[in-house]
Tab-separated table of C-alpha atoms in Angstrom:
chain	number	residue	atom	x	y	z
A	1	MET	CA	14.736	71.620	-17.528
A	2	LYS	CA	12.101	70.219	-15.222
A	3	PRO	CA	10.302	66.900	-15.465
A	4	PRO	CA	6.833	66.990	-17.015
A	5	PRO	CA	3.985	66.321	-14.554
A	6	PHE	CA	3.411	62.761	-13.360
A	7	VAL	CA	1.701	60.939	-10.522
A	8	TYR	CA	4.112	59.656	-7.877
A	9	HIS	CA	3.457	56.418	-6.009
A	10	ALA	CA	5.403	55.076	-3.043
A	11	PRO	CA	4.164	51.508	-2.527
A	12	GLY	CA	5.093	49.588	0.609
A	13	THR	CA	5.213	46.102	-0.899
A	14	VAL	CA	6.178	44.379	-4.155
A	15	ALA	CA	2.559	43.279	-4.658
A	16	GLU	CA	1.364	46.855	-4.325
A	17	ALA	CA	4.048	48.063	-6.768
A	18	ALA	CA	3.076	45.396	-9.307
A	19	THR	CA	-0.612	46.357	-9.046
A	20	LEU	CA	0.209	50.046	-9.525
A	21	LEU	CA	2.326	49.264	-12.596
A	22	HIS	CA	-0.377	47.001	-13.997
A	23	GLU	CA	-2.963	49.749	-13.611
A	24	ALA	CA	-0.649	52.380	-15.110
A	25	GLY	CA	0.032	50.222	-18.195
A	26	GLU	CA	2.136	51.998	-20.823
A	27	GLU	CA	2.151	55.168	-18.706
A	28	GLY	CA	3.925	53.482	-15.806
A	29	ARG	CA	7.646	53.521	-15.065
A	30	VAL	CA	9.577	52.131	-12.146
A	31	LEU	CA	11.624	54.704	-10.223
A	32	ALA	CA	14.570	53.338	-8.251
A	33	GLY	CA	17.632	55.552	-7.765
A	34	GLY	CA	16.501	57.757	-10.634
A	35	GLN	CA	20.059	58.545	-11.739
A	36	SER	CA	19.227	57.789	-15.379
A	37	LEU	CA	15.453	58.259	-15.409
A	38	ILE	CA	15.276	61.699	-13.777
A	39	PRO	CA	17.844	63.202	-16.207
A	40	LEU	CA	15.800	61.742	-19.082
A	41	MET	CA	12.685	63.332	-17.599
A	42	ASN	CA	14.510	66.657	-17.059
A	43	PHE	CA	15.346	66.579	-20.773
A	44	ARG	CA	11.751	65.468	-21.430
A	45	LEU	CA	13.032	62.484	-23.355
A	46	ALA	CA	10.924	60.370	-20.989
A	47	ARG	CA	7.387	61.397	-20.049
A	48	PRO	CA	5.899	58.696	-17.869
A	49	GLY	CA	2.454	59.471	-16.465
A	50	HIS	CA	3.037	57.397	-13.331
A	51	LEU	CA	6.226	56.796	-11.379
A	52	VAL	CA	6.252	53.843	-8.995
A	53	ASP	CA	9.069	54.443	-6.490
A	54	ILE	CA	10.305	51.024	-5.381
A	55	THR	CA	12.926	52.373	-2.983
A	56	SER	CA	10.078	52.653	-0.483
A	57	VAL	CA	9.611	48.863	-0.714
A	58	ARG	CA	11.706	47.639	2.202
A	59	GLU	CA	11.579	43.985	1.177
A	60	LEU	CA	13.576	44.921	-1.936
A	61	ASP	CA	16.501	46.471	-0.073
A	62	TYR	CA	18.855	43.537	0.470
A	63	ILE	CA	22.194	42.036	-0.467
A	64	ARG	CA	22.134	38.339	0.393
A	65	ALA	CA	24.553	35.451	0.017
A	66	GLU	CA	22.700	32.147	-0.292
A	67	ASP	CA	22.644	28.917	-2.349
A	68	GLY	CA	25.952	29.681	-4.004
A	69	ARG	CA	24.580	32.969	-5.312
A	70	LEU	CA	24.747	36.637	-4.505
A	71	ARG	CA	21.233	38.083	-4.528
A	72	ILE	CA	20.680	41.826	-4.807
A	73	GLY	CA	17.245	43.372	-4.358
A	74	ALA	CA	16.002	46.102	-6.660
A	75	ALA	CA	16.181	48.784	-3.982
A	76	ALA	CA	19.816	48.085	-3.016
A	77	ARG	CA	22.044	51.033	-3.877
A	78	GLN	CA	25.241	50.604	-5.860
A	79	ALA	CA	27.260	52.174	-3.024
A	80	ALA	CA	25.846	49.624	-0.565
A	81	VAL	CA	26.884	46.733	-2.815
A	82	GLU	CA	30.300	48.309	-3.278
A	83	ARG	CA	31.042	48.182	0.456
A	84	ASP	CA	29.260	44.890	1.204
A	85	PRO	CA	31.671	42.160	2.393
A	86	ALA	CA	29.531	39.333	0.962
A	87	ALA	CA	29.496	41.033	-2.439
A	88	ALA	CA	33.271	41.525	-2.339
A	89	GLU	CA	33.773	37.841	-1.554
A	90	ARG	CA	31.194	36.378	-3.949
A	91	ALA	CA	31.172	38.814	-6.841
A	92	PRO	CA	34.450	40.760	-6.845
A	93	LEU	CA	33.973	41.363	-10.580
A	94	LEU	CA	30.774	43.302	-9.849
A	95	VAL	CA	32.399	45.284	-7.056
A	96	GLU	CA	35.364	46.170	-9.270
A	97	ALA	CA	33.015	47.278	-12.066
A	98	LEU	CA	30.959	49.431	-9.686
A	99	GLY	CA	34.022	51.631	-9.164
A	100	PHE	CA	33.580	52.741	-12.792
A	101	VAL	CA	29.854	53.552	-12.531
A	102	GLY	CA	29.536	57.351	-12.595
A	103	HIS	CA	30.889	58.892	-9.415
A	104	GLU	CA	30.246	58.211	-5.739
A	105	PRO	CA	27.313	60.658	-5.444
A	106	ILE	CA	25.615	58.810	-8.323
A	107	ARG	CA	26.252	55.417	-6.699
A	108	HIS	CA	24.791	56.655	-3.413
A	109	ARG	CA	21.427	56.833	-5.188
A	110	GLY	CA	21.713	54.502	-8.180
A	111	THR	CA	20.789	50.831	-7.868
A	112	VAL	CA	22.387	47.741	-9.413
A	113	VAL	CA	19.070	46.424	-10.686
A	114	GLY	CA	18.073	49.838	-12.020
A	115	SER	CA	21.200	49.932	-14.166
A	116	LEU	CA	20.213	46.552	-15.638
A	117	ALA	CA	16.683	47.761	-16.358
A	118	HIS	CA	18.014	50.940	-17.994
A	119	ALA	CA	20.218	48.783	-20.269
A	120	ASP	CA	22.633	51.420	-21.475
A	121	PRO	CA	24.920	49.520	-23.879
A	122	ALA	CA	27.968	51.391	-22.543
A	123	ALA	CA	27.144	50.642	-18.897
A	124	GLU	CA	29.289	48.375	-16.753
A	125	ILE	CA	26.779	46.361	-14.699
A	126	PRO	CA	24.983	44.805	-17.698
A	127	ALA	CA	28.335	43.473	-19.008
A	128	VAL	CA	29.073	41.981	-15.591
A	129	ALA	CA	25.617	40.378	-15.493
A	130	LEU	CA	26.271	38.836	-18.889
A	131	ALA	CA	29.731	37.522	-17.949
A	132	MET	CA	28.441	36.062	-14.677
A	133	GLU	CA	25.309	34.568	-16.275
A	134	ALA	CA	23.147	36.442	-13.805
A	135	GLU	CA	19.451	35.747	-13.495
A	136	LEU	CA	16.825	38.449	-13.167
A	137	THR	CA	13.488	38.160	-11.423
A	138	ALA	CA	10.591	40.042	-13.001
A	139	VAL	CA	7.333	40.423	-11.109
A	140	HIS	CA	3.977	41.347	-12.604
A	141	ALA	CA	0.472	41.532	-11.192
A	142	GLN	CA	-0.200	37.828	-11.956
A	143	GLY	CA	3.088	36.302	-10.843
A	144	GLU	CA	6.791	36.298	-11.542
A	145	ARG	CA	9.341	34.886	-13.971
A	146	ARG	CA	13.101	34.499	-14.228
A	147	ILE	CA	15.036	35.931	-17.128
A	148	ALA	CA	18.627	34.991	-17.972
A	149	ALA	CA	20.903	37.992	-18.518
A	150	SER	CA	21.718	36.515	-21.948
A	151	GLU	CA	18.036	36.895	-22.927
A	152	PHE	CA	17.437	40.200	-21.200
A	153	PHE	CA	19.265	42.825	-23.268
A	154	THR	CA	17.541	43.219	-26.623
A	155	GLY	CA	18.950	46.538	-27.892
A	156	PRO	CA	20.114	49.982	-26.777
A	157	PHE	CA	18.050	50.853	-23.681
A	158	SER	CA	15.763	47.928	-24.533
A	159	THR	CA	15.097	44.787	-22.516
A	160	GLY	CA	12.839	41.764	-22.441
A	161	LEU	CA	10.694	43.352	-19.724
A	162	GLU	CA	6.979	43.562	-20.563
A	163	THR	CA	4.691	46.463	-19.755
A	164	GLY	CA	3.615	46.183	-16.136
A	165	GLU	CA	6.637	44.137	-15.073
A	166	LEU	CA	9.197	45.210	-12.554
A	167	LEU	CA	12.596	43.731	-11.783
A	168	THR	CA	12.831	42.745	-8.150
A	169	GLU	CA	16.172	40.957	-7.998
A	170	VAL	CA	19.375	40.086	-9.794
A	171	SER	CA	21.209	36.991	-8.652
A	172	PHE	CA	24.804	36.203	-9.552
A	173	PRO	CA	26.093	32.626	-9.403
A	174	VAL	CA	29.325	32.474	-7.434
A	175	TRP	CA	32.392	31.178	-9.272
A	176	PRO	CA	34.683	28.654	-7.560
A	177	PRO	CA	37.473	29.704	-5.189
A	178	GLY	CA	40.626	30.693	-7.052
A	179	THR	CA	38.717	32.365	-9.902
A	180	GLY	CA	40.477	35.439	-11.245
A	181	HIS	CA	38.344	38.441	-12.112
A	182	ALA	CA	39.012	41.703	-13.921
A	183	PHE	CA	36.940	44.670	-14.984
A	184	VAL	CA	38.795	47.288	-17.008
A	185	GLU	CA	37.519	50.095	-19.170
A	186	PHE	CA	38.668	53.110	-21.107
A	187	ALA	CA	36.706	56.338	-20.755
A	188	ARG	CA	37.683	59.876	-21.714
A	189	ARG	CA	37.421	60.823	-18.040
A	190	HIS	CA	36.966	58.481	-15.093
A	191	GLY	CA	33.252	58.212	-14.376
A	192	ASP	CA	32.204	58.806	-17.972
A	193	PHE	CA	30.577	56.052	-19.948
A	194	ALA	CA	33.101	53.647	-21.398
A	195	VAL	CA	34.482	53.967	-24.915
A	196	ALA	CA	34.994	50.243	-24.369
A	197	GLY	CA	35.153	48.017	-21.322
A	198	ALA	CA	35.820	44.359	-20.616
A	199	ALA	CA	34.684	42.000	-17.848
A	200	VAL	CA	36.516	38.718	-17.394
A	201	LEU	CA	36.260	35.718	-15.060
A	202	LEU	CA	38.920	33.060	-15.437
A	203	HIS	CA	39.547	29.812	-13.577
A	204	LEU	CA	42.598	27.579	-13.899
A	205	ASP	CA	42.901	23.833	-13.496
A	206	GLY	CA	46.593	23.619	-12.758
A	207	GLU	CA	48.094	25.726	-15.509
A	208	VAL	CA	45.315	25.591	-18.073
A	209	VAL	CA	42.043	27.497	-18.328
A	210	ASP	CA	39.080	25.281	-17.454
A	211	ARG	CA	36.438	28.004	-17.209
A	212	VAL	CA	36.303	31.531	-18.576
A	213	ALA	CA	33.758	34.240	-19.310
A	214	ILE	CA	34.338	37.436	-21.291
A	215	ALA	CA	31.841	40.259	-21.794
A	216	LEU	CA	32.250	43.725	-23.281
A	217	CYS	CA	30.444	47.024	-22.946
A	218	GLY	CA	30.405	50.110	-25.150
A	219	VAL	CA	31.005	48.257	-28.407
A	220	ALA	CA	27.494	47.356	-29.629
A	221	GLY	CA	23.793	48.016	-29.046
A	222	THR	CA	23.855	45.598	-26.123
A	223	PRO	CA	26.579	44.200	-23.900
A	224	VAL	CA	28.362	41.410	-25.786
A	225	ARG	CA	29.507	37.979	-24.612
A	226	ALA	CA	32.604	36.750	-26.432
A	227	THR	CA	31.892	33.016	-26.500
A	228	GLU	CA	34.174	32.212	-29.409
A	229	ALA	CA	37.128	33.788	-27.625
A	230	GLU	CA	36.220	31.844	-24.488
A	231	ARG	CA	36.359	28.579	-26.464
A	232	ARG	CA	39.743	29.616	-27.829
A	233	LEU	CA	41.079	29.858	-24.259
A	234	LEU	CA	39.654	26.645	-22.807
A	235	GLY	CA	42.305	23.981	-22.241
A	236	GLU	CA	45.105	26.454	-22.974
A	237	ARG	CA	47.751	28.019	-20.801
A	238	PRO	CA	46.920	31.734	-20.664
A	239	THR	CA	50.168	32.932	-22.231
A	240	PRO	CA	50.417	36.489	-23.613
A	241	ALA	CA	50.163	35.099	-27.156
A	242	VAL	CA	47.042	33.043	-26.423
A	243	MET	CA	45.389	35.948	-24.622
A	244	ALA	CA	46.219	38.354	-27.451
A	245	GLU	CA	44.688	35.928	-29.922
A	246	ALA	CA	41.568	35.531	-27.770
A	247	ALA	CA	41.253	39.323	-27.578
A	248	GLU	CA	41.466	39.484	-31.365
A	249	VAL	CA	38.781	36.800	-31.716
A	250	ALA	CA	36.582	38.612	-29.153
A	251	THR	CA	36.622	41.886	-31.056
A	252	SER	CA	37.346	41.219	-34.745
A	253	ARG	CA	33.683	40.953	-35.751
A	254	LEU	CA	32.457	43.920	-33.722
A	255	SER	CA	31.315	47.041	-35.516
A	256	PRO	CA	30.874	49.616	-32.764
A	257	ALA	CA	29.231	52.930	-33.637
A	258	SER	CA	31.468	55.880	-34.435
A	259	ASP	CA	30.905	58.952	-32.320
A	260	VAL	CA	32.660	62.036	-31.000
A	261	HIS	CA	34.791	59.889	-28.696
A	262	GLY	CA	36.185	57.748	-31.461
A	263	SER	CA	35.643	56.007	-34.764
A	264	SER	CA	34.315	52.475	-35.015
A	265	ASP	CA	37.779	51.179	-35.805
A	266	TYR	CA	39.304	53.014	-32.868
A	267	ARG	CA	36.724	51.596	-30.486
A	268	ARG	CA	37.357	48.089	-31.743
A	269	GLN	CA	41.082	48.503	-31.168
A	270	VAL	CA	40.493	49.892	-27.691
A	271	ALA	CA	38.178	46.940	-26.990
A	272	ARG	CA	40.805	44.460	-28.156
A	273	ALA	CA	43.471	46.038	-25.948
A	274	TYR	CA	41.163	46.072	-22.939
A	275	VAL	CA	40.060	42.449	-23.401
A	276	ARG	CA	43.741	41.514	-23.490
A	277	ARG	CA	44.439	43.516	-20.329
A	278	ALA	CA	41.416	42.070	-18.532
A	279	LEU	CA	42.466	38.535	-19.439
A	280	ALA	CA	46.023	39.166	-18.251
A	281	LEU	CA	44.858	40.615	-14.936
A	282	ALA	CA	42.290	37.844	-14.353
A	283	ALA	CA	44.895	35.170	-15.161
A	284	GLU	CA	47.374	36.771	-12.777
A	285	ARG	CA	44.764	36.813	-10.033
A	286	ALA	CA	43.779	33.211	-10.780
A	287	ARG	CA	47.412	32.208	-10.319
A	288	GLY	CA	47.240	33.785	-6.875
A	289	GLY	CA	49.098	36.982	-7.718
A	290	THR	CA	47.377	40.324	-7.270
A	291	ARG	CA	43.974	40.042	-5.614
B	1	MET	CA	-4.206	67.766	-12.467
B	2	THR	CA	-1.384	68.456	-10.062
B	3	ASP	CA	-0.032	65.586	-8.030
B	4	ARG	CA	1.059	66.869	-4.627
B	5	HIS	CA	2.573	65.115	-1.638
B	6	ARG	CA	3.268	66.019	1.957
B	7	ILE	CA	6.890	65.496	2.953
B	8	ALA	CA	8.681	65.743	6.292
B	9	LEU	CA	12.435	65.961	6.480
B	10	THR	CA	15.280	67.595	8.359
B	11	VAL	CA	17.227	70.346	6.632
B	12	ASN	CA	20.424	71.586	8.275
B	13	GLY	CA	19.259	70.157	11.573
B	14	ARG	CA	15.831	71.790	11.489
B	15	PRO	CA	12.658	69.744	11.021
B	16	CYS	CA	10.691	70.842	7.987
B	17	GLU	CA	7.305	69.891	6.570
B	18	ALA	CA	6.001	70.905	3.198
B	19	GLU	CA	3.616	70.001	0.434
B	20	VAL	CA	5.372	69.587	-2.899
B	21	GLU	CA	4.418	68.733	-6.421
B	22	SER	CA	5.709	65.263	-7.282
B	23	ARG	CA	7.868	66.639	-10.093
B	24	ARG	CA	9.567	69.179	-7.804
B	25	LEU	CA	13.309	68.556	-7.918
B	26	LEU	CA	15.048	68.562	-4.562
B	27	VAL	CA	17.320	71.418	-5.645
B	28	ASP	CA	14.296	73.567	-6.553
B	29	PHE	CA	12.602	72.666	-3.290
B	30	LEU	CA	15.677	73.784	-1.353
B	31	ARG	CA	16.178	76.965	-3.377
B	32	GLU	CA	12.658	78.098	-4.145
B	33	ASP	CA	10.567	76.717	-1.295
B	34	LEU	CA	13.090	76.972	1.545
B	35	GLY	CA	15.129	79.901	0.215
B	36	LEU	CA	18.395	78.000	0.576
B	37	LYS	CA	20.237	79.233	-2.502
B	38	GLY	CA	23.507	77.518	-1.674
B	39	ALA	CA	22.816	74.425	-3.750
B	40	HIS	CA	23.384	75.725	-7.267
B	41	ILE	CA	21.795	74.604	-10.494
B	42	GLY	CA	24.269	73.792	-13.240
B	43	CYS	CA	23.732	71.068	-15.786
B	44	GLU	CA	20.424	69.749	-14.390
B	45	HIS	CA	21.235	66.225	-15.425
B	46	GLY	CA	23.608	65.001	-12.751
B	47	VAL	CA	26.950	65.696	-14.401
B	48	CYS	CA	28.462	68.860	-12.925
B	49	GLY	CA	27.917	68.374	-9.187
B	50	THR	CA	27.233	71.995	-8.223
B	51	CYS	CA	23.854	70.937	-6.769
B	52	THR	CA	25.534	68.444	-4.407
B	53	VAL	CA	23.969	68.161	-0.957
B	54	LEU	CA	24.340	65.477	1.689
B	55	MET	CA	21.377	63.184	2.267
B	56	ASN	CA	21.730	61.192	5.472
B	57	GLY	CA	25.429	62.026	5.339
B	58	GLU	CA	25.936	60.894	1.736
B	59	SER	CA	26.566	63.216	-1.200
B	60	ILE	CA	23.826	63.211	-3.822
B	61	ARG	CA	22.880	65.270	-6.881
B	62	SER	CA	19.850	67.296	-5.829
B	63	CYS	CA	19.019	68.121	-9.480
B	64	ILE	CA	18.243	64.478	-10.270
B	65	THR	CA	16.535	63.685	-6.993
B	66	LEU	CA	12.883	64.457	-6.455
B	67	ALA	CA	11.836	66.331	-3.334
B	68	VAL	CA	9.343	63.533	-2.590
B	69	GLN	CA	12.274	61.091	-2.572
B	70	ALA	CA	13.822	63.134	0.248
B	71	ASN	CA	10.836	62.424	2.491
B	72	GLY	CA	12.052	61.243	5.899
B	73	SER	CA	15.690	62.094	5.199
B	74	SER	CA	18.174	64.485	6.716
B	75	ILE	CA	19.656	67.017	4.293
B	76	LEU	CA	22.762	69.115	4.764
B	77	THR	CA	23.309	72.087	2.458
B	78	VAL	CA	26.250	74.485	2.458
B	79	GLU	CA	24.198	76.815	4.654
B	80	GLY	CA	24.442	74.176	7.375
B	81	LEU	CA	28.238	73.981	7.309
B	82	ALA	CA	29.019	77.265	9.028
B	83	GLY	CA	27.863	77.593	12.595
B	84	ASP	CA	27.432	80.484	15.041
B	85	GLY	CA	28.370	83.049	12.428
B	86	ARG	CA	31.750	81.413	11.894
B	87	LEU	CA	32.991	79.669	8.819
B	88	HIS	CA	33.634	75.937	8.903
B	89	PRO	CA	37.372	75.077	8.830
B	90	LEU	CA	36.870	73.820	5.267
B	91	GLN	CA	35.421	77.167	4.260
B	92	GLU	CA	38.302	78.964	5.969
B	93	ALA	CA	40.799	76.821	4.100
B	94	PHE	CA	39.030	77.501	0.774
B	95	TRP	CA	39.254	81.220	1.572
B	96	ASP	CA	42.936	81.113	2.553
B	97	HIS	CA	43.994	79.020	-0.441
B	98	GLN	CA	41.852	80.921	-2.927
B	99	ALA	CA	40.156	77.664	-3.805
B	100	LEU	CA	37.424	79.471	-5.691
B	101	GLN	CA	37.156	82.146	-8.304
B	102	CYS	CA	33.588	82.494	-9.530
B	103	GLY	CA	32.322	80.391	-6.652
B	104	TYR	CA	29.681	78.548	-8.616
B	105	CYS	CA	31.002	75.053	-7.854
B	106	THR	CA	32.034	75.923	-4.294
B	107	PRO	CA	28.967	74.751	-2.322
B	108	GLY	CA	29.122	71.343	-4.007
B	109	MET	CA	32.887	71.127	-3.599
B	110	LEU	CA	32.635	71.990	0.100
B	111	LEU	CA	30.016	69.343	0.788
B	112	ARG	CA	31.858	66.690	-1.191
B	113	ALA	CA	35.084	67.580	0.669
B	114	HIS	CA	33.196	67.566	3.967
B	115	GLU	CA	31.916	64.063	3.236
B	116	LEU	CA	35.430	62.912	2.300
B	117	LEU	CA	36.958	64.250	5.519
B	118	GLN	CA	34.244	62.613	7.594
B	119	GLU	CA	35.092	59.238	6.068
B	120	ASN	CA	38.827	59.760	5.712
B	121	PRO	CA	40.203	62.508	8.000
B	122	ARG	CA	43.732	62.249	6.546
B	123	PRO	CA	43.374	61.845	2.799
B	124	THR	CA	46.259	61.953	0.353
B	125	ALA	CA	46.249	64.489	-2.467
B	126	ALA	CA	45.380	61.655	-4.862
B	127	GLN	CA	42.402	60.648	-2.699
B	128	VAL	CA	41.175	64.254	-2.635
B	129	ARG	CA	41.442	64.427	-6.429
B	130	ALA	CA	39.572	61.144	-6.827
B	131	ALA	CA	36.826	62.324	-4.473
B	132	ILE	CA	36.250	65.689	-6.151
B	133	ALA	CA	36.338	64.160	-9.647
B	134	SER	CA	32.548	64.101	-9.305
B	135	ASN	CA	32.405	67.908	-9.260
B	136	LEU	CA	33.370	70.256	-12.075
B	137	CYS	CA	35.228	73.512	-11.551
B	138	ARG	CA	35.911	75.657	-14.610
B	139	CYS	CA	38.088	78.301	-12.896
B	140	THR	CA	40.688	76.971	-10.512
B	141	GLY	CA	42.211	74.004	-12.306
B	142	TYR	CA	41.519	72.145	-9.028
B	143	GLN	CA	45.027	72.584	-7.589
B	144	PHE	CA	44.021	75.166	-4.985
B	145	ILE	CA	40.943	73.145	-4.072
B	146	VAL	CA	43.085	70.084	-3.390
B	147	GLU	CA	45.478	72.185	-1.294
B	148	ALA	CA	42.585	73.697	0.636
B	149	VAL	CA	41.042	70.311	1.428
B	150	LEU	CA	44.391	68.935	2.608
B	151	ASP	CA	44.920	72.016	4.767
B	152	ALA	CA	41.397	71.739	6.167
B	153	ALA	CA	42.164	68.145	7.122
B	154	ARG	CA	45.212	69.339	9.076
B	155	ARG	CA	43.208	72.111	10.747
B	156	LEU	CA	40.416	69.757	11.731
B	157	GLU	CA	42.886	67.259	13.103
B	158	ALA	CA	44.481	70.048	15.149
B	159	GLY	CA	41.050	70.714	16.639
B	160	ALA	CA	39.896	73.654	14.547
B	161	THR	CA	36.195	74.338	14.882
B	162	GLY	CA	35.807	77.452	12.803
B	163	GLN	CA	37.222	80.256	14.967
B	164	GLY	CA	39.162	81.940	12.188
B	165	HIS	CA	37.612	84.178	9.571
B	166	GLU	CA	34.320	85.816	10.103
B	167	PRO	CA	32.002	85.504	7.145
B	168	ALA	CA	32.120	88.403	4.724
B	169	ALA	CA	28.699	89.708	5.754
B	170	SER	CA	29.804	90.465	9.307
B	171	ARG	CA	33.131	91.924	8.182
B	172	THR	CA	31.720	94.951	6.488
């Protein structure tokens, strides 16, 4: 199990990386932490002719709090985000989810943006990006564009990125003070991909929910936003009954794939239970209980 | 066409320069090019952890890291743990607690435990278990490994520097 031959590039700037990718065309792939891509290449499931290593691009290694957003550059490692005080303050949902991404040695190398680009439907960070309505920046040789997380994930391991484009940043809008967050997931072993996971942000106006976001991973070909369940919660007190009903609404129409870890029905039930738990934890935090 | 690159890095404290093919995995570079056979090859897709080495003090999977990506870094392999012909206190504790049977996972376990004790010199048993969850062992059931790491923490805190067992090679 060794990767097939390829040409390795270590550009110093984003512009240089974009030019290299443009020239490589269909043969080009971005290499960041490599924690998904290199295994795929070891298995020879991926055979890119050119790898453009963006971790050598210093301008992409940042975690920045500005304009009410948390901005993370494409070279920033998951472990760096996990221990960043600005990330903990502005996107605690992301930081909580990162604890479920593989194991520490993987997070030392893996990047937040790379996980988005890889778009594994069972992965945690894409679900967080969807719940937080994150925005992605894609750069190509002629310019750049912004892509909403809701438009980005198009299928299993498939995204709206075009040939020759590279993601340079993900930016997360910060929710108001007092927002409760919760990321929970069930996996056969900690660090494995989720059988099902749920990301929730919940804000209270007095006793009733005035803003909420729910996203799931592991239950479909892409991460899923549960907008109908969110509507069910708005204007309501988050009582156990209301949250259980919202969890039912969030998962009743899902038809997750059956696999060795569980049948479709089992996964849906796990998802429902975990949405309920995530809502309960987020509501408790929003009320000022457990942080 | 073979794509080759010149890399310069530090391995176990020694500067090292080499020319490697771009597809050379770090674990193969360490084992085949430098002769450091301590980092083992297990699953070759980043799951089992037996290829664990420290890069700039952080544990990484050397089977899913390219040698060219290690350019400019400082690598510690299990060969760099023992010094002056004496085992590291962690290695002594693994020996005393029989924290290995076949030994295949041991280099990765040692480096992961070493990293843990650097960050958290007095871990709880639960913290040790959480830390080594990244590394598979198919023999021990982990209990003796956890006990060894906790004992190593006590030894290190008491000032142990590796004056106990001599390595097997010099015993015979």
